[in-house]
Amino acid sequence: MRKRKLSLRAVQKLTCKKRDAWWTVLLVDPVATRVLIRIARFGFITPNGVTWGALFVGLGSAGFFLRGDTQSLIIGAALYHVSFILDCIDGKLARLKGNGTVFGGWLDYVFDRIRVLFCALALMGGQYLRTDSAWYLIAALVVVFLDMLRYVDALQIYKMRMSMRTKIEKLKDARHAAEAAQTAETPAEEPKVVFMEDLLRENPGVEAEILKQQADNVVDLHAQFRDRFPWYTRLRQAMLRSRVRPHLISGIEFQMFIFIIGPLVGQILWTTAVSAVLLGLFELVIMYKFWLSTRDFTRVVEELAPEPVVAGGSVADHLHAGRHRRAGLDQTSVGGIPVDQRFPAPEPHEDPGFQPYPEPRYDAGFLYGGHDGSAPAQTGYAGAAPILHAPVAHTDGRWPGAEEHLR
């Protein structure tokens, strides 16, 4: 039975990202989609297999870079571009066949970093061996550091954006439930929170104000940036018509200029220096944009929160010394609201590494070879550190001799 031919237009629409780096849109996607149509018919070719192939080709590129002569640099640059094309094909193949995995995404990310590391060391090391110039060693460190900074910063900003979104969604739900409780009515299903950046991504040619009017429950975390730079919206819309994202010097262009353009033109140091400066400037713009986004986030939270927990950057009143001894104050609440509810611990998505301090045990004592009668004696190795005995509840909530330590 003859296999049907895949439609190039359909494959491009399914596998190509709506926004991508200009190098990928202009120099990679036209080749990658056509290669994808040829290899998609073979069932033994998997996305992970293509990822491994991209790594081996990239390591071959590093081998030619290490030789350092002009011909080897040209071959190494060509192999690096082939490696990057394969690196794009693995994701497209996963989207085309629907067989992508979480492990495959991790593998692709790790292999990208390995390829950049080996190619940077080989390219700059080969030139150092030929010229004995220490500037190439410095350039190698700069390339590896900036590549690491770019991707670590991108992941951290993405994590923070997801945390802000989750916080806003929770506050929206809590406010909706509180309003329903005040009216003693069964809360109706609230419209899902929609973020302006998602609307603009799906509708690149539509103004933000029009989208805000057409959609309900819209949250805009980039309002300040658009207000300060209105020309950016027009530039973004013009570029997105060609699927090119406004971030013109990203990690992809940074790698391509250093590992392809530099070796081809024979100006490795100058190409690395210019690429590093441009990448650094664009990273500063991204950080500035994220800072403005956090200010929008603070504004939205203040609008949704029933009352500010700590106003004006001051310390909460219940934390001041002596307050717990004031007559008539409920030590377990602030303003009638339990402390653990008004000042909750961070959620797991907000601070994955947070571990609350253990509750203090005021009745615990130390055994130094004997016991005080409140618990059975415990034994340990001779000369070992003091052993904390099992706690025993006390009705007054204090430890023995507590009055002597009050200040």
Coordinates of N, CA and C in Angstrom, one line a residue, residues 98 100 106 116 124 134 268 294 304 310 348 379:
G98 N 3.1 13.2 18.3 CA 2.5 13.1 19.6 C 3.1 12.2 20.6
G100 N 6.1 12.9 22.3 CA 7.0 13.6 23.2 C 6.9 13.1 24.6
W106 N 13.8 17.1 29.0 CA 15.0 17.3 29.8 C 16.3 16.9 29.1
V116 N 27.1 23.3 23.8 CA 27.7 24.6 23.9 C 29.0 24.6 24.7
M124 N 37.6 28.0 21.3 CA 38.6 28.9 21.9 C 39.9 28.3 22.2
A134 N 45.9 34.6 25.4 CA 45.0 34.3 26.6 C 43.6 34.8 26.4
I268 N 36.8 35.5 15.3 CA 36.1 34.8 16.4 C 36.0 35.7 17.7
T294 N 6.5 42.7 38.0 CA 6.3 42.5 39.4 C 5.6 43.7 40.1
L304 N -6.9 42.9 44.9 CA -7.7 41.7 45.2 C -7.7 41.4 46.7
V310 N 0.8 43.8 55.7 CA 1.8 44.8 56.3 C 1.8 46.0 55.4
P348 N 3.9 25.5 48.4 CA 5.0 24.8 47.8 C 5.5 25.4 46.4
T379 N 20.3 6.5 77.8 CA 21.7 6.2 77.9 C 22.3 6.4 76.5

